[in-house]
PDB file of C-alpha atoms in Angstrom:
ATOM      1  CA  MET A   1       5.659 -37.395  25.728  1.00  0.00           C
ATOM      2  CA  ILE A   2       7.695 -36.820  22.549  1.00  0.00           C
ATOM      3  CA  SER A   3       8.980 -40.024  20.961  1.00  0.00           C
ATOM      4  CA  ASN A   4      12.687 -40.387  20.221  1.00  0.00           C
ATOM      5  CA  GLU A   5      11.909 -40.536  16.496  1.00  0.00           C
ATOM      6  CA  ILE A   6      10.017 -37.236  16.543  1.00  0.00           C
ATOM      7  CA  LEU A   7      12.625 -35.618  18.791  1.00  0.00           C
ATOM      8  CA  SER A   8      15.361 -36.675  16.375  1.00  0.00           C
ATOM      9  CA  LYS A   9      13.401 -35.214  13.430  1.00  0.00           C
ATOM     10  CA  VAL A  10      12.844 -31.941  15.265  1.00  0.00           C
ATOM     11  CA  LYS A  11      16.564 -31.621  16.073  1.00  0.00           C
ATOM     12  CA  LYS A  12      17.587 -32.340  12.471  1.00  0.00           C
ATOM     13  CA  ILE A  13      15.068 -29.844  11.134  1.00  0.00           C
ATOM     14  CA  GLU A  14      16.218 -27.228  13.641  1.00  0.00           C
ATOM     15  CA  LEU A  15      19.882 -27.567  12.622  1.00  0.00           C
ATOM     16  CA  LYS A  16      19.107 -27.581   8.898  1.00  0.00           C
ATOM     17  CA  SER A  17      16.678 -24.668   8.975  1.00  0.00           C
ATOM     18  CA  LYS A  18      18.838 -22.440  11.188  1.00  0.00           C
ATOM     19  CA  LYS A  19      21.803 -23.029   8.876  1.00  0.00           C
ATOM     20  CA  LEU A  20      19.687 -22.066   5.861  1.00  0.00           C
ATOM     21  CA  VAL A  21      18.413 -18.960   7.618  1.00  0.00           C
ATOM     22  CA  ASN A  22      21.949 -17.844   8.509  1.00  0.00           C
ATOM     23  CA  ASP A  23      23.688 -18.834   5.271  1.00  0.00           C
ATOM     24  CA  VAL A  24      21.055 -18.335   2.571  1.00  0.00           C
ATOM     25  CA  PHE A  25      18.086 -16.284   3.698  1.00  0.00           C
ATOM     26  CA  SER A  26      19.815 -13.732   5.915  1.00  0.00           C
ATOM     27  CA  GLY A  27      18.281 -10.362   5.077  1.00  0.00           C
ATOM     28  CA  LYS A  28      15.928 -11.689   2.386  1.00  0.00           C
ATOM     29  CA  TYR A  29      12.990 -12.250   4.744  1.00  0.00           C
ATOM     30  CA  HIS A  30      13.491  -8.825   6.338  1.00  0.00           C
ATOM     31  CA  SER A  31      13.589  -7.033   2.989  1.00  0.00           C
ATOM     32  CA  ILE A  32      10.224  -8.368   1.766  1.00  0.00           C
ATOM     33  CA  PHE A  33       8.224  -8.941   4.956  1.00  0.00           C
ATOM     34  CA  LYS A  34       8.513  -5.633   6.761  1.00  0.00           C
ATOM     35  CA  GLY A  35       6.352  -4.462   9.623  1.00  0.00           C
ATOM     36  CA  GLN A  36       2.775  -3.641   8.764  1.00  0.00           C
ATOM     37  CA  GLY A  37       2.193  -0.501  10.838  1.00  0.00           C
ATOM     38  CA  LEU A  38       3.714   2.750  11.988  1.00  0.00           C
ATOM     39  CA  GLU A  39       4.720   3.864  15.451  1.00  0.00           C
ATOM     40  CA  PHE A  40       5.321   7.423  16.644  1.00  0.00           C
ATOM     41  CA  SER A  41       8.982   8.487  16.679  1.00  0.00           C
ATOM     42  CA  GLU A  42       9.343  12.260  17.140  1.00  0.00           C
ATOM     43  CA  VAL A  43       8.175  15.663  15.920  1.00  0.00           C
ATOM     44  CA  ARG A  44       9.901  18.127  13.625  1.00  0.00           C
ATOM     45  CA  GLU A  45       9.093  21.555  12.277  1.00  0.00           C
ATOM     46  CA  TYR A  46       6.664  21.651   9.385  1.00  0.00           C
ATOM     47  CA  VAL A  47       8.039  22.358   5.885  1.00  0.00           C
ATOM     48  CA  PRO A  48       5.951  23.110   2.780  1.00  0.00           C
ATOM     49  CA  GLY A  49       4.813  19.875   1.134  1.00  0.00           C
ATOM     50  CA  ASP A  50       4.406  17.909   4.387  1.00  0.00           C
ATOM     51  CA  ASP A  51       1.141  16.047   4.941  1.00  0.00           C
ATOM     52  CA  ILE A  52      -1.001  18.410   7.037  1.00  0.00           C
ATOM     53  CA  ARG A  53      -2.784  15.396   8.545  1.00  0.00           C
ATOM     54  CA  ARG A  54       0.403  14.722  10.505  1.00  0.00           C
ATOM     55  CA  ILE A  55       0.458  18.139  12.208  1.00  0.00           C
ATOM     56  CA  SER A  56       0.841  17.804  15.975  1.00  0.00           C
ATOM     57  CA  TRP A  57      -1.585  20.456  17.213  1.00  0.00           C
ATOM     58  CA  ASN A  58      -0.458  20.231  20.841  1.00  0.00           C
ATOM     59  CA  VAL A  59       3.202  20.897  19.995  1.00  0.00           C
ATOM     60  CA  THR A  60       2.209  23.529  17.428  1.00  0.00           C
ATOM     61  CA  ALA A  61       0.166  25.386  20.075  1.00  0.00           C
ATOM     62  CA  ARG A  62       3.004  25.292  22.613  1.00  0.00           C
ATOM     63  CA  ARG A  63       5.720  26.491  20.235  1.00  0.00           C
ATOM     64  CA  ASN A  64       3.649  28.814  18.072  1.00  0.00           C
ATOM     65  CA  LYS A  65       5.037  27.071  14.985  1.00  0.00           C
ATOM     66  CA  PRO A  66       3.598  24.171  13.017  1.00  0.00           C
ATOM     67  CA  TYR A  67       5.177  20.791  13.840  1.00  0.00           C
ATOM     68  CA  ILE A  68       4.430  17.383  12.315  1.00  0.00           C
ATOM     69  CA  LYS A  69       4.599  13.898  13.776  1.00  0.00           C
ATOM     70  CA  MET A  70       7.287  11.538  12.498  1.00  0.00           C
ATOM     71  CA  TYR A  71       6.750   7.787  12.386  1.00  0.00           C
ATOM     72  CA  ASP A  72       8.954   4.724  12.110  1.00  0.00           C
ATOM     73  CA  GLU A  73       7.830   1.493  10.536  1.00  0.00           C
ATOM     74  CA  GLU A  74       6.931  -1.060  13.182  1.00  0.00           C
ATOM     75  CA  ARG A  75       9.538  -3.782  12.972  1.00  0.00           C
ATOM     76  CA  GLU A  76       7.635  -6.508  14.779  1.00  0.00           C
ATOM     77  CA  GLN A  77       4.784  -8.270  13.079  1.00  0.00           C
ATOM     78  CA  THR A  78       2.762 -11.428  13.570  1.00  0.00           C
ATOM     79  CA  VAL A  79       3.205 -14.478  11.349  1.00  0.00           C
ATOM     80  CA  ILE A  80       0.605 -17.251  11.282  1.00  0.00           C
ATOM     81  CA  PHE A  81       1.302 -20.620   9.666  1.00  0.00           C
ATOM     82  CA  VAL A  82      -1.983 -22.146   8.497  1.00  0.00           C
ATOM     83  CA  VAL A  83      -1.056 -25.792   7.953  1.00  0.00           C
ATOM     84  CA  ASP A  84      -3.073 -28.575   6.312  1.00  0.00           C
ATOM     85  CA  LEU A  85      -2.752 -31.813   8.306  1.00  0.00           C
ATOM     86  CA  SER A  86      -5.314 -33.852   6.334  1.00  0.00           C
ATOM     87  CA  ALA A  87      -4.526 -37.491   5.547  1.00  0.00           C
ATOM     88  CA  SER A  88      -3.162 -36.802   2.055  1.00  0.00           C
ATOM     89  CA  GLY A  89      -0.152 -35.126   3.672  1.00  0.00           C
ATOM     90  CA  GLN A  90       1.103 -38.479   4.903  1.00  0.00           C
ATOM     91  CA  PHE A  91       1.972 -39.486   1.341  1.00  0.00           C
ATOM     92  CA  GLY A  92       5.528 -39.382   0.025  1.00  0.00           C
ATOM     93  CA  SER A  93       7.072 -41.415  -2.779  1.00  0.00           C
ATOM     94  CA  LYS A  94      10.582 -40.101  -2.121  1.00  0.00           C
ATOM     95  CA  ASN A  95      12.565 -39.956   1.124  1.00  0.00           C
ATOM     96  CA  ILE A  96      10.188 -37.452   2.668  1.00  0.00           C
ATOM     97  CA  THR A  97       6.428 -37.186   3.173  1.00  0.00           C
ATOM     98  CA  LYS A  98       4.521 -34.019   2.389  1.00  0.00           C
ATOM     99  CA  ASN A  99       3.966 -33.439   6.125  1.00  0.00           C
ATOM    100  CA  ASP A 100       7.695 -33.724   6.864  1.00  0.00           C
ATOM    101  CA  LEU A 101       8.374 -31.225   4.084  1.00  0.00           C
ATOM    102  CA  ILE A 102       5.761 -28.880   5.562  1.00  0.00           C
ATOM    103  CA  ALA A 103       7.533 -29.092   8.940  1.00  0.00           C
ATOM    104  CA  GLU A 104      10.881 -28.167   7.352  1.00  0.00           C
ATOM    105  CA  LEU A 105       9.431 -25.228   5.430  1.00  0.00           C
ATOM    106  CA  THR A 106       7.651 -23.954   8.518  1.00  0.00           C
ATOM    107  CA  ALA A 107      10.913 -24.195  10.471  1.00  0.00           C
ATOM    108  CA  VAL A 108      12.903 -22.198   7.888  1.00  0.00           C
ATOM    109  CA  LEU A 109      10.266 -19.464   7.681  1.00  0.00           C
ATOM    110  CA  ALA A 110       9.625 -19.413  11.450  1.00  0.00           C
ATOM    111  CA  PHE A 111      13.327 -19.076  12.303  1.00  0.00           C
ATOM    112  CA  SER A 112      13.570 -16.332   9.643  1.00  0.00           C
ATOM    113  CA  ALA A 113      10.667 -14.586  11.380  1.00  0.00           C
ATOM    114  CA  LEU A 114      12.350 -14.988  14.774  1.00  0.00           C
ATOM    115  CA  LYS A 115      15.570 -13.458  13.442  1.00  0.00           C
ATOM    116  CA  ASN A 116      13.471 -10.514  12.244  1.00  0.00           C
ATOM    117  CA  SER A 117      11.941 -10.182  15.757  1.00  0.00           C
ATOM    118  CA  ASP A 118       8.536 -11.341  14.522  1.00  0.00           C
ATOM    119  CA  ARG A 119       6.116 -13.510  16.484  1.00  0.00           C
ATOM    120  CA  ALA A 120       4.989 -16.809  14.962  1.00  0.00           C
ATOM    121  CA  GLY A 121       1.843 -18.838  15.587  1.00  0.00           C
ATOM    122  CA  LEU A 122       0.306 -21.999  14.140  1.00  0.00           C
ATOM    123  CA  LEU A 123      -3.185 -22.958  13.016  1.00  0.00           C
ATOM    124  CA  THR A 124      -3.575 -26.587  11.904  1.00  0.00           C
ATOM    125  CA  PHE A 125      -6.644 -27.854  10.075  1.00  0.00           C
ATOM    126  CA  THR A 126      -8.300 -30.765   8.294  1.00  0.00           C
ATOM    127  CA  ASP A 127     -11.984 -30.264   7.484  1.00  0.00           C
ATOM    128  CA  VAL A 128     -12.128 -28.633  10.937  1.00  0.00           C
ATOM    129  CA  VAL A 129      -9.692 -26.391  12.775  1.00  0.00           C
ATOM    130  CA  GLU A 130      -7.596 -28.901  14.700  1.00  0.00           C
ATOM    131  CA  GLN A 131      -5.404 -26.662  16.874  1.00  0.00           C
ATOM    132  CA  TYR A 132      -4.345 -23.060  17.326  1.00  0.00           C
ATOM    133  CA  ILE A 133      -1.091 -22.059  19.027  1.00  0.00           C
ATOM    134  CA  LYS A 134      -0.811 -18.369  19.858  1.00  0.00           C
ATOM    135  CA  PRO A 135       2.125 -16.417  18.402  1.00  0.00           C
ATOM    136  CA  GLN A 136       5.271 -16.054  20.490  1.00  0.00           C
ATOM    137  CA  LYS A 137       8.838 -14.974  19.846  1.00  0.00           C
ATOM    138  CA  ASN A 138      11.413 -17.468  21.107  1.00  0.00           C
ATOM    139  CA  LYS A 139      13.302 -20.576  19.979  1.00  0.00           C
ATOM    140  CA  LYS A 140      11.469 -22.972  22.318  1.00  0.00           C
ATOM    141  CA  HIS A 141       8.167 -21.859  20.825  1.00  0.00           C
ATOM    142  CA  ILE A 142       9.374 -22.454  17.240  1.00  0.00           C
ATOM    143  CA  LEU A 143      10.449 -25.981  18.186  1.00  0.00           C
ATOM    144  CA  ARG A 144       6.979 -26.557  19.628  1.00  0.00           C
ATOM    145  CA  LEU A 145       5.410 -25.563  16.298  1.00  0.00           C
ATOM    146  CA  ILE A 146       7.632 -28.026  14.416  1.00  0.00           C
ATOM    147  CA  ASP A 147       6.868 -30.811  16.904  1.00  0.00           C
ATOM    148  CA  THR A 148       3.122 -30.152  16.566  1.00  0.00           C
ATOM    149  CA  ILE A 149       3.224 -30.533  12.777  1.00  0.00           C
ATOM    150  CA  LEU A 150       5.199 -33.772  13.058  1.00  0.00           C
ATOM    151  CA  SER A 151       3.479 -35.461  15.991  1.00  0.00           C
ATOM    152  CA  TYR A 152      -0.097 -34.119  16.274  1.00  0.00           C
ATOM    153  CA  LYS A 153      -2.771 -36.731  15.489  1.00  0.00           C
ATOM    154  CA  PRO A 154      -5.645 -34.973  13.704  1.00  0.00           C
ATOM    155  CA  ARG A 155      -9.227 -35.798  14.623  1.00  0.00           C
ATOM    156  CA  ASN A 156     -10.334 -35.833  10.969  1.00  0.00           C
ATOM    157  CA  LYS A 157      -8.842 -36.797   7.599  1.00  0.00           C
ATOM    158  CA  LYS A 158     -10.512 -34.547   5.019  1.00  0.00           C
ATOM    159  CA  THR A 159      -9.691 -30.986   3.918  1.00  0.00           C
ATOM    160  CA  ASN A 160     -11.686 -27.764   4.207  1.00  0.00           C
ATOM    161  CA  ILE A 161      -9.581 -24.708   3.446  1.00  0.00           C
ATOM    162  CA  GLU A 162     -12.575 -22.357   3.559  1.00  0.00           C
ATOM    163  CA  ASN A 163     -13.272 -23.247   7.218  1.00  0.00           C
ATOM    164  CA  ALA A 164      -9.655 -22.662   8.201  1.00  0.00           C
ATOM    165  CA  LEU A 165      -9.561 -19.234   6.538  1.00  0.00           C
ATOM    166  CA  LYS A 166     -12.892 -18.210   8.097  1.00  0.00           C
ATOM    167  CA  TYR A 167     -11.509 -19.077  11.521  1.00  0.00           C
ATOM    168  CA  LEU A 168      -8.296 -17.172  10.822  1.00  0.00           C
ATOM    169  CA  ASN A 169     -10.137 -14.038   9.680  1.00  0.00           C
ATOM    170  CA  LYS A 170     -12.308 -13.995  12.802  1.00  0.00           C
ATOM    171  CA  LEU A 171      -9.303 -14.655  15.018  1.00  0.00           C
ATOM    172  CA  CYS A 172      -6.938 -12.021  13.565  1.00  0.00           C
ATOM    173  CA  LYS A 173      -8.537  -8.600  13.533  1.00  0.00           C
ATOM    174  CA  ARG A 174      -5.346  -6.809  12.504  1.00  0.00           C
ATOM    175  CA  LYS A 175      -3.336  -7.520   9.373  1.00  0.00           C
ATOM    176  CA  VAL A 176      -0.893 -10.424   9.785  1.00  0.00           C
ATOM    177  CA  LEU A 177       1.491 -12.328   7.527  1.00  0.00           C
ATOM    178  CA  VAL A 178      -0.085 -15.697   6.656  1.00  0.00           C
ATOM    179  CA  PHE A 179       1.614 -18.734   5.156  1.00  0.00           C
ATOM    180  CA  LEU A 180      -1.099 -21.144   3.974  1.00  0.00           C
ATOM    181  CA  ILE A 181       0.642 -24.507   3.441  1.00  0.00           C
ATOM    182  CA  SER A 182      -1.357 -27.323   1.829  1.00  0.00           C
ATOM    183  CA  ASP A 183      -1.526 -29.725  -1.104  1.00  0.00           C
ATOM    184  CA  PHE A 184      -4.785 -27.895  -1.928  1.00  0.00           C
ATOM    185  CA  TYR A 185      -6.827 -31.026  -2.613  1.00  0.00           C
ATOM    186  CA  ASP A 186      -9.992 -29.063  -2.047  1.00  0.00           C
ATOM    187  CA  THR A 187     -12.481 -26.854  -3.904  1.00  0.00           C
ATOM    188  CA  ASN A 188     -14.937 -24.040  -3.171  1.00  0.00           C
ATOM    189  CA  PHE A 189     -12.453 -21.998  -1.162  1.00  0.00           C
ATOM    190  CA  ASP A 190     -11.798 -19.348  -3.845  1.00  0.00           C
ATOM    191  CA  SER A 191     -14.112 -16.687  -2.365  1.00  0.00           C
ATOM    192  CA  MET A 192     -12.667 -17.011   1.135  1.00  0.00           C
ATOM    193  CA  LEU A 193      -9.103 -16.983  -0.218  1.00  0.00           C
ATOM    194  CA  LYS A 194      -9.863 -13.684  -1.955  1.00  0.00           C
ATOM    195  CA  VAL A 195     -11.257 -12.217   1.286  1.00  0.00           C
ATOM    196  CA  THR A 196      -8.199 -13.371   3.250  1.00  0.00           C
ATOM    197  CA  ALA A 197      -5.767 -11.997   0.672  1.00  0.00           C
ATOM    198  CA  LYS A 198      -7.386  -8.562   0.976  1.00  0.00           C
ATOM    199  CA  LYS A 199      -7.328  -8.592   4.764  1.00  0.00           C
ATOM    200  CA  HIS A 200      -3.866 -10.099   5.324  1.00  0.00           C
ATOM    201  CA  ASP A 201      -0.514 -10.524   3.608  1.00  0.00           C
ATOM    202  CA  LEU A 202      -1.191 -14.027   2.273  1.00  0.00           C
ATOM    203  CA  VAL A 203       1.374 -16.423   0.806  1.00  0.00           C
ATOM    204  CA  CYS A 204       0.202 -19.846  -0.417  1.00  0.00           C
ATOM    205  CA  ILE A 205       2.629 -22.766  -0.510  1.00  0.00           C
ATOM    206  CA  LYS A 206       1.437 -25.766  -2.540  1.00  0.00           C
ATOM    207  CA  ILE A 207       3.055 -29.072  -1.537  1.00  0.00           C
ATOM    208  CA  SER A 208       3.080 -31.921  -4.042  1.00  0.00           C
ATOM    209  CA  ASP A 209       4.650 -35.285  -4.815  1.00  0.00           C
ATOM    210  CA  PRO A 210       5.516 -36.345  -8.401  1.00  0.00           C
ATOM    211  CA  LYS A 211       3.720 -39.694  -8.084  1.00  0.00           C
ATOM    212  CA  GLU A 212       0.413 -37.887  -7.562  1.00  0.00           C
ATOM    213  CA  GLN A 213       0.487 -36.666 -11.158  1.00  0.00           C
ATOM    214  CA  GLU A 214       1.624 -39.958 -12.721  1.00  0.00           C
ATOM    215  CA  ILE A 215      -0.747 -42.473 -14.263  1.00  0.00           C
ATOM    216  CA  PRO A 216       0.187 -46.106 -13.603  1.00  0.00           C
ATOM    217  CA  LYS A 217       1.174 -48.281 -16.536  1.00  0.00           C
ATOM    218  CA  ASN A 218      -1.406 -50.502 -18.210  1.00  0.00           C
ATOM    219  CA  GLY A 219      -3.262 -52.798 -15.867  1.00  0.00           C
ATOM    220  CA  ILE A 220      -5.865 -52.842 -13.096  1.00  0.00           C
ATOM    221  CA  PHE A 221      -4.748 -51.017  -9.946  1.00  0.00           C
ATOM    222  CA  THR A 222      -6.401 -50.732  -6.556  1.00  0.00           C
ATOM    223  CA  ILE A 223      -6.356 -47.100  -5.394  1.00  0.00           C
ATOM    224  CA  GLN A 224      -7.451 -45.736  -2.028  1.00  0.00           C
ATOM    225  CA  ASP A 225      -8.304 -42.108  -1.311  1.00  0.00           C
ATOM    226  CA  ALA A 226      -6.410 -41.251   1.901  1.00  0.00           C
ATOM    227  CA  GLU A 227      -8.992 -38.674   2.991  1.00  0.00           C
ATOM    228  CA  THR A 228     -12.267 -40.474   2.229  1.00  0.00           C
ATOM    229  CA  GLY A 229     -11.055 -44.055   2.613  1.00  0.00           C
ATOM    230  CA  LEU A 230     -12.758 -44.928  -0.696  1.00  0.00           C
ATOM    231  CA  VAL A 231     -11.137 -47.943  -2.437  1.00  0.00           C
ATOM    232  CA  MET A 232     -11.444 -48.328  -6.222  1.00  0.00           C
ATOM    233  CA  ASP A 233     -10.192 -50.785  -8.833  1.00  0.00           C
ATOM    234  CA  ILE A 234      -9.224 -48.774 -11.927  1.00  0.00           C
ATOM    235  CA  ASP A 235      -8.296 -50.262 -15.301  1.00  0.00           C
ATOM    236  CA  PHE A 236      -5.532 -48.005 -16.626  1.00  0.00           C
ATOM    237  CA  SER A 237      -5.228 -50.074 -19.804  1.00  0.00           C
ATOM    238  CA  SER A 238      -8.339 -48.233 -21.001  1.00  0.00           C
ATOM    239  CA  LEU A 239      -7.610 -45.065 -22.984  1.00  0.00           C
ATOM    240  CA  ASN A 240     -10.922 -43.552 -21.846  1.00  0.00           C
ATOM    241  CA  VAL A 241      -9.995 -44.116 -18.196  1.00  0.00           C
ATOM    242  CA  LYS A 242      -6.601 -42.480 -18.697  1.00  0.00           C
ATOM    243  CA  ASN A 243      -8.143 -39.500 -20.476  1.00  0.00           C
ATOM    244  CA  GLU A 244     -10.713 -39.051 -17.703  1.00  0.00           C
ATOM    245  CA  TYR A 245      -7.983 -39.259 -15.069  1.00  0.00           C
ATOM    246  CA  TYR A 246      -5.937 -36.544 -16.817  1.00  0.00           C
ATOM    247  CA  LYS A 247      -9.071 -34.460 -17.363  1.00  0.00           C
ATOM    248  CA  ASN A 248      -9.824 -34.413 -13.621  1.00  0.00           C
ATOM    249  CA  LEU A 249      -6.214 -33.552 -12.752  1.00  0.00           C
ATOM    250  CA  ASN A 250      -6.167 -30.676 -15.239  1.00  0.00           C
ATOM    251  CA  LYS A 251      -9.587 -29.409 -14.152  1.00  0.00           C
ATOM    252  CA  HIS A 252      -8.465 -29.121 -10.546  1.00  0.00           C
ATOM    253  CA  GLN A 253      -5.199 -27.440 -11.536  1.00  0.00           C
ATOM    254  CA  ASP A 254      -7.131 -24.933 -13.667  1.00  0.00           C
ATOM    255  CA  TYR A 255      -9.325 -24.172 -10.646  1.00  0.00           C
ATOM    256  CA  LEU A 256      -6.261 -23.532  -8.482  1.00  0.00           C
ATOM    257  CA  ASP A 257      -4.542 -21.379 -11.125  1.00  0.00           C
ATOM    258  CA  GLU A 258      -7.648 -19.228 -11.538  1.00  0.00           C
ATOM    259  CA  THR A 259      -8.196 -19.000  -7.768  1.00  0.00           C
ATOM    260  CA  PHE A 260      -4.663 -17.770  -7.055  1.00  0.00           C
ATOM    261  CA  LYS A 261      -4.798 -15.366 -10.009  1.00  0.00           C
ATOM    262  CA  VAL A 262      -8.130 -13.760  -9.077  1.00  0.00           C
ATOM    263  CA  SER A 263      -7.173 -13.372  -5.400  1.00  0.00           C
ATOM    264  CA  LYS A 264      -3.762 -11.935  -6.444  1.00  0.00           C
ATOM    265  CA  THR A 265      -2.111 -14.318  -4.014  1.00  0.00           C
ATOM    266  CA  ASP A 266       1.587 -15.149  -3.988  1.00  0.00           C
ATOM    267  CA  ILE A 267       2.073 -18.865  -4.652  1.00  0.00           C
ATOM    268  CA  MET A 268       5.051 -21.175  -4.161  1.00  0.00           C
ATOM    269  CA  ASN A 269       5.075 -24.676  -5.656  1.00  0.00           C
ATOM    270  CA  ILE A 270       7.177 -27.079  -3.581  1.00  0.00           C
ATOM    271  CA  SER A 271       7.647 -30.760  -4.466  1.00  0.00           C
ATOM    272  CA  THR A 272       9.073 -33.626  -2.424  1.00  0.00           C
ATOM    273  CA  ASP A 273      11.498 -34.518  -5.233  1.00  0.00           C
ATOM    274  CA  ARG A 274      13.196 -31.101  -5.562  1.00  0.00           C
ATOM    275  CA  PRO A 275      15.258 -28.955  -3.154  1.00  0.00           C
ATOM    276  CA  TYR A 276      12.823 -26.438  -1.684  1.00  0.00           C
ATOM    277  CA  VAL A 277      15.670 -23.965  -1.105  1.00  0.00           C
ATOM    278  CA  LEU A 278      15.713 -23.050  -4.801  1.00  0.00           C
ATOM    279  CA  GLU A 279      11.965 -22.376  -4.793  1.00  0.00           C
ATOM    280  CA  LEU A 280      12.262 -20.195  -1.692  1.00  0.00           C
ATOM    281  CA  ILE A 281      15.092 -18.163  -3.244  1.00  0.00           C
ATOM    282  CA  LYS A 282      13.063 -17.762  -6.442  1.00  0.00           C
ATOM    283  CA  PHE A 283      10.056 -16.601  -4.429  1.00  0.00           C
ATOM    284  CA  PHE A 284      12.070 -14.134  -2.320  1.00  0.00           C
ATOM    285  CA  LYS A 285      13.570 -12.634  -5.481  1.00  0.00           C
ATOM    286  CA  SER A 286      10.177 -12.315  -7.178  1.00  0.00           C
ATOM    287  CA  ARG A 287       8.607 -10.789  -4.078  1.00  0.00           C
ATOM    288  CA  GLN A 288      11.464  -8.305  -3.709  1.00  0.00           C
ATOM    289  CA  GLU A 289      11.062  -7.175  -7.322  1.00  0.00           C
ATOM    290  CA  LYS A 290       7.339  -6.619  -6.709  1.00  0.00           C
ATOM    291  CA  THR A 291       8.107  -4.582  -3.594  1.00  0.00           C
ATOM    292  CA  LEU A 292      10.571  -2.373  -5.492  1.00  0.00           C
ATOM    293  CA  LYS A 293       8.049  -1.782  -8.293  1.00  0.00           C
ATOM    294  CA  HIS A 294       5.407  -0.838  -5.721  1.00  0.00           C
ATOM    295  CA  TYR A 295       7.649   1.888  -4.330  1.00  0.00           C
TER     296      TYR A 295
END
């Protein structure tokens, strides 16, 4: 049974995301996330320079002239949202938690996919795969995905991105469009990310909150790790403690930067204190420029 609070959130997200899709992202999704395959269209007579591998031997034999097969790009593709629902996603120092932001982003991208006649599915994870919802292509299904992100109670609290990607790669034999959405508070997933990026069209979306990067003012603070439950008293009046804190933050960021670079993965950085629309527009523009250079 969906609570009134969750239902209200889903409705608000639906209205906001559909408006953004119609007013801002119309055509942008289609131009950069085209179909992945080719489907047979028709045959035409061979002309010098055509790829001989496309010769239709049956038609050629019947008409005593060489004919080649013509193909159209397949318009429909499959989109999988791989969403991190570990405990750290419940944090939010502004008016929105990271999980709520994830739900909004998923809605905007899923409704964009629907408008492009693409099917969308959802894989949620913590340090285990929590749930998989098969891809479908209708509004009711998209609303179900949003509701799942907002209301599903995960079994575990920690994060294991490598496990989620392993599961995805076994599940999806053909190339799909993957949006991996997480705060990426994890390590040792670089090899599997590289494998996934080669097999699929992978886009990583890093969700953050500004308070996570801030060091408290001088004094002793009690801090709890949302995923491990570990509680620590830390004296931030100590310069050594502050330096160590910054060192760990920078070390993890360096790991992420190198991981995304080596795997040649598209990355979007979305924060709870900034309008995500601007980041999406920036990403679409960058991706479109890459596509044009490729051709």
